[in-house]
């Protein structure tokens, strides 16, 4: 509770002191991304263009609530966050305006990772991690997300809770491909295979496999690289070395992909600058900065991922068939089937 109050105070202080009143040389970002490296990136943008970047950081729910409540008076130009499901759901509420698909953005970002309202700025895959001590690679031959519900994995799978948007987007993609009924059955099978009630963040799932509590975990790609980098301490680094990444659905539609991204808000006072900033974020220079700090995949061609990410496996088949814009549309259905399966 105390933490929430402090964040709210910080946000309101920032708002009254620093937000631009539509001056043409500024842009106001509301960001739920928690990377210091993003701020360095905005400084590069300012150095290049002279446009001052004001950032309001916070949790998604708090930022969205404030943007909705302030309505036409909002000074927010750009909302930046992780997960296409979040961007899509906010779009469904009518909070974005068109503009995120300028010709430069269209040229840089593949069509399935953007809409007219928002665009991806980096990619991630949600993959399976396994214990090479307890799982034969041959058991994973042809493995899919769908197979996570196979009774042969009973008591061996860990994945975080159903309230997590990454899981909601993964399940949304299954609904999009297999239908709601089949996905509801799948969710029941997955819950029956869980090694424990879902708890913890993505790294906690990888740690559970390393500790022998489970054989398979589901987590995003950048977390393993983050742990391997040592930035989360020597224990997590050692644990990360005990698990191996596996990219599912290589024989059919490909591995589930997601994005972090940004959209131009409905009442943005500095729309032109917001578009310029999005264009900068998908430039080669910015992409190199992003991938080397966050361990995400680049959104554009011609930029290499960080070497810790590259060593997890390059050239895997991405699911480019399922548009990330479907995640927000199927989010409510996804949550419904997860809760019906008693997924914590
Ligand atoms: Fe994350």
mmCIF file of C-alpha atoms and ligand atoms in Angstrom:
data_model
loop_
_atom_site.group_PDB
_atom_site.id
_atom_site.type_symbol
_atom_site.label_atom_id
_atom_site.label_comp_id
_atom_site.label_asym_id
_atom_site.label_seq_id
_atom_site.Cartn_x
_atom_site.Cartn_y
_atom_site.Cartn_z
ATOM 1 C CA UNK A 1 0.000 0.000 0.000
ATOM 2 C CA UNK A 2 2.783 2.375 0.972
ATOM 3 C CA UNK A 3 4.575 1.672 -2.303
ATOM 4 C CA UNK A 4 1.466 2.504 -4.307
ATOM 5 C CA UNK A 5 1.086 5.829 -2.504
ATOM 6 C CA UNK A 6 4.712 6.755 -3.136
ATOM 7 C CA UNK A 7 4.424 5.933 -6.837
ATOM 8 C CA UNK A 8 1.202 7.924 -7.144
ATOM 9 C CA UNK A 9 2.835 10.886 -5.444
ATOM 10 C CA UNK A 10 5.857 10.650 -7.693
ATOM 11 C CA UNK A 11 3.679 10.568 -10.782
ATOM 12 C CA UNK A 12 1.574 13.557 -9.763
ATOM 13 C CA UNK A 13 4.664 15.559 -8.784
ATOM 14 C CA UNK A 14 6.179 14.808 -12.153
ATOM 15 C CA UNK A 15 2.983 15.792 -13.876
ATOM 16 C CA UNK A 16 2.679 19.231 -12.386
ATOM 17 C CA UNK A 17 6.363 20.037 -12.637
ATOM 18 C CA UNK A 18 7.514 18.701 -15.917
ATOM 19 C CA UNK A 19 4.850 17.801 -18.438
ATOM 20 C CA UNK A 20 4.794 19.882 -21.548
ATOM 21 C CA UNK A 21 1.793 22.015 -22.446
ATOM 22 C CA UNK A 22 1.892 21.090 -26.095
ATOM 23 C CA UNK A 23 5.111 22.950 -26.829
ATOM 24 C CA UNK A 24 6.344 21.886 -30.204
ATOM 25 C CA UNK A 25 9.781 20.821 -29.010
ATOM 26 C CA UNK A 26 8.590 18.250 -26.469
ATOM 27 C CA UNK A 27 7.058 14.807 -26.245
ATOM 28 C CA UNK A 28 5.485 13.185 -23.194
ATOM 29 C CA UNK A 29 5.887 9.441 -22.691
ATOM 30 C CA UNK A 30 3.930 7.337 -20.245
ATOM 31 C CA UNK A 31 6.040 4.212 -19.884
ATOM 32 C CA UNK A 32 5.488 0.961 -18.044
ATOM 33 C CA UNK A 33 8.913 -0.269 -19.118
ATOM 34 C CA UNK A 34 11.298 -0.232 -16.207
ATOM 35 C CA UNK A 35 14.623 0.051 -18.016
ATOM 36 C CA UNK A 36 17.148 2.818 -17.259
ATOM 37 C CA UNK A 37 18.478 2.116 -20.730
ATOM 38 C CA UNK A 38 15.226 3.473 -22.220
ATOM 39 C CA UNK A 39 15.970 6.839 -20.608
ATOM 40 C CA UNK A 40 19.453 6.836 -22.159
ATOM 41 C CA UNK A 41 17.769 6.162 -25.473
ATOM 42 C CA UNK A 42 15.447 9.150 -25.079
ATOM 43 C CA UNK A 43 18.493 11.297 -24.346
ATOM 44 C CA UNK A 44 19.986 10.178 -27.653
ATOM 45 C CA UNK A 45 16.745 11.177 -29.366
ATOM 46 C CA UNK A 46 16.880 14.629 -27.773
ATOM 47 C CA UNK A 47 20.517 15.072 -28.812
ATOM 48 C CA UNK A 48 19.567 14.207 -32.380
ATOM 49 C CA UNK A 49 16.335 16.159 -32.770
ATOM 50 C CA UNK A 50 16.270 18.832 -30.047
ATOM 51 C CA UNK A 51 12.914 17.397 -28.906
ATOM 52 C CA UNK A 52 12.756 17.167 -25.120
ATOM 53 C CA UNK A 53 11.395 13.861 -23.796
ATOM 54 C CA UNK A 54 9.421 13.875 -20.537
ATOM 55 C CA UNK A 55 8.853 10.442 -19.029
ATOM 56 C CA UNK A 56 6.219 9.389 -16.542
ATOM 57 C CA UNK A 57 7.020 5.873 -15.328
ATOM 58 C CA UNK A 58 4.618 3.623 -13.537
ATOM 59 C CA UNK A 59 2.738 0.372 -13.511
ATOM 60 C CA UNK A 60 0.422 -0.292 -16.428
ATOM 61 C CA UNK A 61 -2.801 -0.137 -14.472
ATOM 62 C CA UNK A 62 -1.913 3.170 -12.816
ATOM 63 C CA UNK A 63 -0.787 4.759 -16.071
ATOM 64 C CA UNK A 64 -3.843 3.575 -17.996
ATOM 65 C CA UNK A 65 -6.167 4.745 -15.242
ATOM 66 C CA UNK A 66 -4.610 8.182 -15.260
ATOM 67 C CA UNK A 67 -4.752 8.510 -19.062
ATOM 68 C CA UNK A 68 -8.440 7.508 -19.055
ATOM 69 C CA UNK A 69 -9.343 9.791 -16.149
ATOM 70 C CA UNK A 70 -7.565 12.829 -17.568
ATOM 71 C CA UNK A 71 -9.255 12.334 -20.925
ATOM 72 C CA UNK A 72 -8.921 15.362 -23.182
ATOM 73 C CA UNK A 73 -6.734 17.116 -20.606
ATOM 74 C CA UNK A 74 -4.101 14.389 -20.743
ATOM 75 C CA UNK A 75 -0.651 15.580 -21.755
ATOM 76 C CA UNK A 76 0.452 12.063 -22.575
ATOM 77 C CA UNK A 77 1.543 11.582 -26.182
ATOM 78 C CA UNK A 78 2.877 8.052 -26.195
ATOM 79 C CA UNK A 79 2.095 4.983 -24.104
ATOM 80 C CA UNK A 80 4.947 2.480 -24.067
ATOM 81 C CA UNK A 81 4.580 -0.943 -22.500
ATOM 82 C CA UNK A 82 5.345 -4.637 -22.822
ATOM 83 C CA UNK A 83 2.913 -7.046 -24.462
ATOM 84 C CA UNK A 84 0.684 -6.636 -27.480
ATOM 85 C CA UNK A 85 -2.222 -7.846 -25.342
ATOM 86 C CA UNK A 86 -1.981 -4.727 -23.205
ATOM 87 C CA UNK A 87 -1.687 -2.416 -26.203
ATOM 88 C CA UNK A 88 -4.558 -4.169 -27.953
ATOM 89 C CA UNK A 89 -6.837 -4.049 -24.913
ATOM 90 C CA UNK A 90 -6.112 -0.328 -24.451
ATOM 91 C CA UNK A 91 -6.855 0.208 -28.127
ATOM 92 C CA UNK A 92 -10.212 -1.568 -27.672
ATOM 93 C CA UNK A 93 -11.029 1.107 -25.081
ATOM 94 C CA UNK A 94 -10.489 3.724 -27.795
ATOM 95 C CA UNK A 95 -7.444 5.272 -26.150
ATOM 96 C CA UNK A 96 -5.130 5.436 -29.183
ATOM 97 C CA UNK A 97 -5.298 7.375 -32.424
ATOM 98 C CA UNK A 98 -3.917 6.332 -35.784
ATOM 99 C CA UNK A 99 -0.407 7.423 -36.603
ATOM 100 C CA UNK A 100 1.825 4.554 -35.542
ATOM 101 C CA UNK A 101 2.159 3.331 -39.092
ATOM 102 C CA UNK A 102 4.033 6.108 -40.836
ATOM 103 C CA UNK A 103 5.855 5.053 -43.973
ATOM 104 C CA UNK A 104 9.153 4.782 -42.052
ATOM 105 C CA UNK A 105 7.556 2.507 -39.444
ATOM 106 C CA UNK A 106 5.807 0.415 -42.088
ATOM 107 C CA UNK A 107 9.105 -0.036 -43.853
ATOM 108 C CA UNK A 108 10.958 -1.082 -40.685
ATOM 109 C CA UNK A 109 8.405 -3.180 -38.767
ATOM 110 C CA UNK A 110 6.804 -6.337 -40.230
ATOM 111 C CA UNK A 111 3.013 -6.009 -40.603
ATOM 112 C CA UNK A 112 2.119 -8.686 -38.040
ATOM 113 C CA UNK A 113 3.898 -6.717 -35.268
ATOM 114 C CA UNK A 114 2.056 -3.414 -35.663
ATOM 115 C CA UNK A 115 -1.373 -1.872 -36.243
ATOM 116 C CA UNK A 116 -2.408 1.619 -37.322
ATOM 117 C CA UNK A 117 -2.570 2.506 -33.599
ATOM 118 C CA UNK A 118 0.611 1.047 -32.132
ATOM 119 C CA UNK A 119 3.833 -0.596 -33.191
ATOM 120 C CA UNK A 120 6.278 -3.091 -31.786
ATOM 121 C CA UNK A 121 9.677 -1.710 -30.823
ATOM 122 C CA UNK A 122 11.265 -5.023 -29.749
ATOM 123 C CA UNK A 123 10.340 -8.700 -29.841
ATOM 124 C CA UNK A 124 10.381 -11.571 -27.393
ATOM 125 C CA UNK A 125 9.427 -15.221 -27.646
ATOM 126 C CA UNK A 126 7.582 -17.104 -24.894
ATOM 127 C CA UNK A 127 9.309 -20.465 -24.865
ATOM 128 C CA UNK A 128 9.777 -23.690 -22.931
ATOM 129 C CA UNK A 129 12.783 -24.313 -20.681
ATOM 130 C CA UNK A 130 13.773 -27.834 -19.684
ATOM 131 C CA UNK A 131 16.141 -29.654 -17.420
ATOM 132 C CA UNK A 132 18.712 -31.474 -19.586
ATOM 133 C CA UNK A 133 19.360 -33.769 -16.580
ATOM 134 C CA UNK A 134 15.783 -35.034 -16.418
ATOM 135 C CA UNK A 135 14.436 -34.533 -19.930
ATOM 136 C CA UNK A 136 15.836 -36.215 -23.034
ATOM 137 C CA UNK A 137 15.965 -33.836 -25.950
ATOM 138 C CA UNK A 138 14.330 -36.600 -27.989
ATOM 139 C CA UNK A 139 11.244 -36.316 -25.708
ATOM 140 C CA UNK A 140 10.897 -32.762 -26.947
ATOM 141 C CA UNK A 141 10.983 -33.712 -30.592
ATOM 142 C CA UNK A 142 8.147 -31.842 -32.309
ATOM 143 C CA UNK A 143 7.027 -30.378 -28.963
ATOM 144 C CA UNK A 144 4.318 -27.716 -29.076
ATOM 145 C CA UNK A 145 2.518 -25.477 -26.588
ATOM 146 C CA UNK A 146 -0.413 -27.789 -27.163
ATOM 147 C CA UNK A 147 1.707 -30.734 -25.913
ATOM 148 C CA UNK A 148 2.156 -29.062 -22.509
ATOM 149 C CA UNK A 149 -1.251 -30.594 -21.727
ATOM 150 C CA UNK A 150 -0.074 -34.114 -22.619
ATOM 151 C CA UNK A 151 -0.464 -36.403 -19.559
ATOM 152 C CA UNK A 152 3.141 -37.550 -20.043
ATOM 153 C CA UNK A 153 4.180 -34.255 -18.380
ATOM 154 C CA UNK A 154 2.008 -34.780 -15.298
ATOM 155 C CA UNK A 155 3.444 -32.960 -12.281
ATOM 156 C CA UNK A 156 6.346 -31.600 -14.305
ATOM 157 C CA UNK A 157 5.325 -28.172 -15.627
ATOM 158 C CA UNK A 158 5.614 -24.706 -14.055
ATOM 159 C CA UNK A 159 4.148 -21.499 -15.450
ATOM 160 C CA UNK A 160 3.116 -18.261 -13.773
ATOM 161 C CA UNK A 161 -0.415 -17.221 -12.870
ATOM 162 C CA UNK A 162 -3.378 -16.586 -15.139
ATOM 163 C CA UNK A 163 -3.432 -12.893 -14.219
ATOM 164 C CA UNK A 164 -0.144 -12.456 -16.076
ATOM 165 C CA UNK A 165 -0.578 -10.746 -19.434
ATOM 166 C CA UNK A 166 2.187 -12.811 -21.115
ATOM 167 C CA UNK A 167 0.203 -15.960 -20.360
ATOM 168 C CA UNK A 168 -3.046 -14.334 -21.426
ATOM 169 C CA UNK A 169 -1.465 -13.492 -24.787
ATOM 170 C CA UNK A 170 -0.089 -17.009 -25.198
ATOM 171 C CA UNK A 171 -3.516 -18.491 -24.466
ATOM 172 C CA UNK A 172 -5.122 -15.906 -26.773
ATOM 173 C CA UNK A 173 -2.870 -17.143 -29.575
ATOM 174 C CA UNK A 174 -3.974 -20.721 -28.881
ATOM 175 C CA UNK A 175 -7.625 -19.649 -29.025
ATOM 176 C CA UNK A 176 -6.950 -17.842 -32.281
ATOM 177 C CA UNK A 177 -5.380 -20.981 -33.789
ATOM 178 C CA UNK A 178 -7.315 -23.843 -32.167
ATOM 179 C CA UNK A 179 -10.580 -22.272 -31.028
ATOM 180 C CA UNK A 180 -11.932 -21.526 -27.557
ATOM 181 C CA UNK A 181 -13.332 -24.985 -26.836
ATOM 182 C CA UNK A 182 -10.109 -26.846 -27.628
ATOM 183 C CA UNK A 183 -8.101 -24.270 -25.675
ATOM 184 C CA UNK A 184 -10.380 -24.674 -22.653
ATOM 185 C CA UNK A 185 -9.609 -28.411 -22.703
ATOM 186 C CA UNK A 186 -5.925 -27.654 -23.151
ATOM 187 C CA UNK A 187 -5.932 -25.333 -20.119
ATOM 188 C CA UNK A 188 -7.431 -28.104 -17.974
ATOM 189 C CA UNK A 189 -4.738 -30.511 -19.168
ATOM 190 C CA UNK A 190 -2.003 -27.996 -18.450
ATOM 191 C CA UNK A 191 -3.296 -27.284 -14.944
ATOM 192 C CA UNK A 192 -3.393 -31.061 -14.321
ATOM 193 C CA UNK A 193 0.293 -31.209 -15.324
ATOM 194 C CA UNK A 194 1.459 -28.409 -13.048
ATOM 195 C CA UNK A 195 4.158 -29.277 -10.543
ATOM 196 C CA UNK A 196 2.680 -26.728 -8.114
ATOM 197 C CA UNK A 197 0.086 -23.965 -7.949
ATOM 198 C CA UNK A 198 1.281 -21.149 -10.181
ATOM 199 C CA UNK A 199 3.322 -18.514 -8.396
ATOM 200 C CA UNK A 200 6.196 -16.119 -9.005
ATOM 201 C CA UNK A 201 7.488 -14.264 -12.044
ATOM 202 C CA UNK A 202 9.033 -15.717 -15.206
ATOM 203 C CA UNK A 203 12.473 -16.065 -13.604
ATOM 204 C CA UNK A 204 10.903 -18.003 -10.715
ATOM 205 C CA UNK A 205 9.716 -20.635 -13.224
ATOM 206 C CA UNK A 206 13.248 -21.050 -14.624
ATOM 207 C CA UNK A 207 14.587 -21.254 -11.050
ATOM 208 C CA UNK A 208 12.055 -24.000 -10.247
ATOM 209 C CA UNK A 209 13.396 -26.171 -13.084
ATOM 210 C CA UNK A 210 16.986 -25.486 -11.992
ATOM 211 C CA UNK A 211 16.065 -26.494 -8.429
ATOM 212 C CA UNK A 212 14.443 -29.752 -9.548
ATOM 213 C CA UNK A 213 10.880 -28.751 -8.643
ATOM 214 C CA UNK A 214 9.779 -29.153 -12.256
ATOM 215 C CA UNK A 215 11.143 -30.396 -15.574
ATOM 216 C CA UNK A 216 9.553 -27.827 -17.893
ATOM 217 C CA UNK A 217 8.951 -24.107 -17.461
ATOM 218 C CA UNK A 218 7.358 -21.471 -19.658
ATOM 219 C CA UNK A 219 9.023 -18.041 -19.680
ATOM 220 C CA UNK A 220 10.075 -15.267 -22.028
ATOM 221 C CA UNK A 221 13.417 -15.454 -23.802
ATOM 222 C CA UNK A 222 15.062 -12.329 -22.371
ATOM 223 C CA UNK A 223 14.813 -13.611 -18.794
ATOM 224 C CA UNK A 224 17.247 -16.474 -19.362
ATOM 225 C CA UNK A 225 19.763 -14.095 -20.956
ATOM 226 C CA UNK A 226 19.278 -11.642 -18.093
ATOM 227 C CA UNK A 227 20.006 -14.395 -15.572
ATOM 228 C CA UNK A 228 23.008 -15.674 -17.577
ATOM 229 C CA UNK A 229 24.405 -12.130 -17.723
ATOM 230 C CA UNK A 230 24.917 -12.131 -13.963
ATOM 231 C CA UNK A 231 22.848 -8.963 -13.512
ATOM 232 C CA UNK A 232 20.508 -10.878 -11.202
ATOM 233 C CA UNK A 233 23.363 -12.241 -9.100
ATOM 234 C CA UNK A 234 25.546 -15.367 -9.091
ATOM 235 C CA UNK A 235 22.830 -17.737 -7.834
ATOM 236 C CA UNK A 236 20.457 -16.962 -10.692
ATOM 237 C CA UNK A 237 23.381 -17.084 -13.124
ATOM 238 C CA UNK A 238 24.271 -20.595 -11.922
ATOM 239 C CA UNK A 239 20.617 -21.669 -12.056
ATOM 240 C CA UNK A 240 20.236 -20.381 -15.617
ATOM 241 C CA UNK A 241 23.113 -22.614 -16.695
ATOM 242 C CA UNK A 242 21.166 -25.648 -15.474
ATOM 243 C CA UNK A 243 18.281 -25.190 -17.909
ATOM 244 C CA UNK A 244 18.064 -25.245 -21.682
ATOM 245 C CA UNK A 245 15.756 -23.255 -23.940
ATOM 246 C CA UNK A 246 13.398 -25.006 -26.334
ATOM 247 C CA UNK A 247 11.486 -23.263 -29.116
ATOM 248 C CA UNK A 248 8.057 -24.927 -29.506
ATOM 249 C CA UNK A 249 5.882 -25.450 -32.605
ATOM 250 C CA UNK A 250 8.795 -25.534 -35.028
ATOM 251 C CA UNK A 251 6.978 -28.070 -37.208
ATOM 252 C CA UNK A 252 3.813 -26.024 -37.549
ATOM 253 C CA UNK A 253 3.030 -22.309 -37.086
ATOM 254 C CA UNK A 254 6.203 -21.434 -35.144
ATOM 255 C CA UNK A 255 7.042 -20.125 -31.667
ATOM 256 C CA UNK A 256 4.725 -17.629 -29.949
ATOM 257 C CA UNK A 257 6.060 -14.106 -30.389
ATOM 258 C CA UNK A 258 5.210 -10.940 -28.529
ATOM 259 C CA UNK A 259 6.425 -7.362 -28.485
ATOM 260 C CA UNK A 260 7.066 -4.374 -26.361
ATOM 261 C CA UNK A 261 5.729 -1.364 -28.160
ATOM 262 C CA UNK A 262 4.115 2.008 -28.130
ATOM 263 C CA UNK A 263 1.030 3.790 -29.385
ATOM 264 C CA UNK A 264 0.027 7.394 -29.911
ATOM 265 C CA UNK A 265 -2.638 8.422 -27.449
ATOM 266 C CA UNK A 266 -5.989 9.790 -28.538
ATOM 267 C CA UNK A 267 -5.459 13.292 -27.156
ATOM 268 C CA UNK A 268 -1.692 13.528 -27.723
ATOM 269 C CA UNK A 269 -0.763 17.230 -27.785
ATOM 270 C CA UNK A 270 2.514 16.486 -29.596
ATOM 271 C CA UNK A 271 1.505 13.846 -32.129
ATOM 272 C CA UNK A 272 4.143 14.700 -34.735
ATOM 273 C CA UNK A 273 6.923 14.408 -32.158
ATOM 274 C CA UNK A 274 5.466 11.139 -30.889
ATOM 275 C CA UNK A 275 5.647 9.699 -34.408
ATOM 276 C CA UNK A 276 9.235 10.919 -34.728
ATOM 277 C CA UNK A 277 10.122 9.184 -31.480
ATOM 278 C CA UNK A 278 8.530 5.900 -32.562
ATOM 279 C CA UNK A 279 10.432 6.142 -35.846
ATOM 280 C CA UNK A 280 13.647 6.706 -33.899
ATOM 281 C CA UNK A 281 12.952 3.675 -31.684
ATOM 282 C CA UNK A 282 12.845 1.390 -34.718
ATOM 283 C CA UNK A 283 15.993 2.905 -36.243
ATOM 284 C CA UNK A 284 19.118 0.752 -36.371
ATOM 285 C CA UNK A 285 20.894 2.877 -33.754
ATOM 286 C CA UNK A 286 18.055 2.619 -31.235
ATOM 287 C CA UNK A 287 17.473 -1.063 -31.925
ATOM 288 C CA UNK A 288 21.113 -1.881 -31.170
ATOM 289 C CA UNK A 289 20.829 -0.013 -27.890
ATOM 290 C CA UNK A 290 17.600 -1.823 -26.939
ATOM 291 C CA UNK A 291 18.742 -5.375 -27.689
ATOM 292 C CA UNK A 292 22.042 -4.935 -25.880
ATOM 293 C CA UNK A 293 20.367 -3.653 -22.727
ATOM 294 C CA UNK A 294 17.125 -5.594 -22.458
ATOM 295 C CA UNK A 295 18.000 -8.871 -24.240
ATOM 296 C CA UNK A 296 14.910 -8.573 -26.416
ATOM 297 C CA UNK A 297 15.047 -9.429 -30.117
ATOM 298 C CA UNK A 298 15.369 -6.560 -32.589
ATOM 299 C CA UNK A 299 12.173 -5.444 -34.285
ATOM 300 C CA UNK A 300 13.937 -4.712 -37.553
ATOM 301 C CA UNK A 301 16.183 -6.532 -39.987
ATOM 302 C CA UNK A 302 19.915 -5.916 -39.961
ATOM 303 C CA UNK A 303 20.391 -5.772 -36.172
ATOM 304 C CA UNK A 304 21.843 -8.707 -34.233
ATOM 305 C CA UNK A 305 20.485 -9.751 -30.833
ATOM 306 C CA UNK A 306 22.811 -9.758 -27.802
ATOM 307 C CA UNK A 307 25.192 -12.725 -27.865
ATOM 308 C CA UNK A 308 23.579 -14.335 -24.800
ATOM 309 C CA UNK A 309 20.313 -14.320 -26.747
ATOM 310 C CA UNK A 310 21.952 -15.484 -29.967
ATOM 311 C CA UNK A 311 23.462 -18.482 -28.167
ATOM 312 C CA UNK A 312 19.976 -19.614 -27.121
ATOM 313 C CA UNK A 313 19.389 -20.348 -30.785
ATOM 314 C CA UNK A 314 18.951 -18.195 -33.843
ATOM 315 C CA UNK A 315 16.970 -18.927 -36.945
ATOM 316 C CA UNK A 316 14.081 -20.599 -35.136
ATOM 317 C CA UNK A 317 10.696 -20.379 -36.809
ATOM 318 C CA UNK A 318 8.660 -17.486 -35.381
ATOM 319 C CA UNK A 319 4.881 -17.604 -35.479
ATOM 320 C CA UNK A 320 4.354 -14.885 -38.047
ATOM 321 C CA UNK A 321 0.934 -16.206 -38.959
ATOM 322 C CA UNK A 322 -0.794 -15.161 -35.753
ATOM 323 C CA UNK A 323 -0.958 -11.377 -35.666
ATOM 324 C CA UNK A 324 -0.039 -9.928 -32.290
ATOM 325 C CA UNK A 325 -3.103 -7.690 -32.609
ATOM 326 C CA UNK A 326 -5.256 -10.776 -31.953
ATOM 327 C CA UNK A 327 -3.939 -11.055 -28.369
ATOM 328 C CA UNK A 328 -5.896 -8.049 -27.086
ATOM 329 C CA UNK A 329 -9.022 -9.146 -28.938
ATOM 330 C CA UNK A 330 -8.936 -12.645 -27.418
ATOM 331 C CA UNK A 331 -7.691 -11.553 -23.987
ATOM 332 C CA UNK A 332 -11.054 -11.820 -22.214
ATOM 333 C CA UNK A 333 -11.673 -15.275 -23.685
ATOM 334 C CA UNK A 334 -8.176 -16.335 -22.656
ATOM 335 C CA UNK A 335 -8.689 -15.293 -19.047
ATOM 336 C CA UNK A 336 -12.073 -17.010 -19.011
ATOM 337 C CA UNK A 337 -10.700 -20.403 -20.096
ATOM 338 C CA UNK A 338 -7.754 -20.123 -17.700
ATOM 339 C CA UNK A 339 -9.986 -19.386 -14.732
ATOM 340 C CA UNK A 340 -12.446 -22.112 -15.759
ATOM 341 C CA UNK A 341 -9.496 -24.533 -15.598
ATOM 342 C CA UNK A 342 -8.698 -23.303 -12.048
ATOM 343 C CA UNK A 343 -5.369 -21.879 -13.239
ATOM 344 C CA UNK A 344 -4.351 -19.820 -10.188
HETATM 345 FE FE1 LIG B 1 8.966 -9.144 -18.713
#
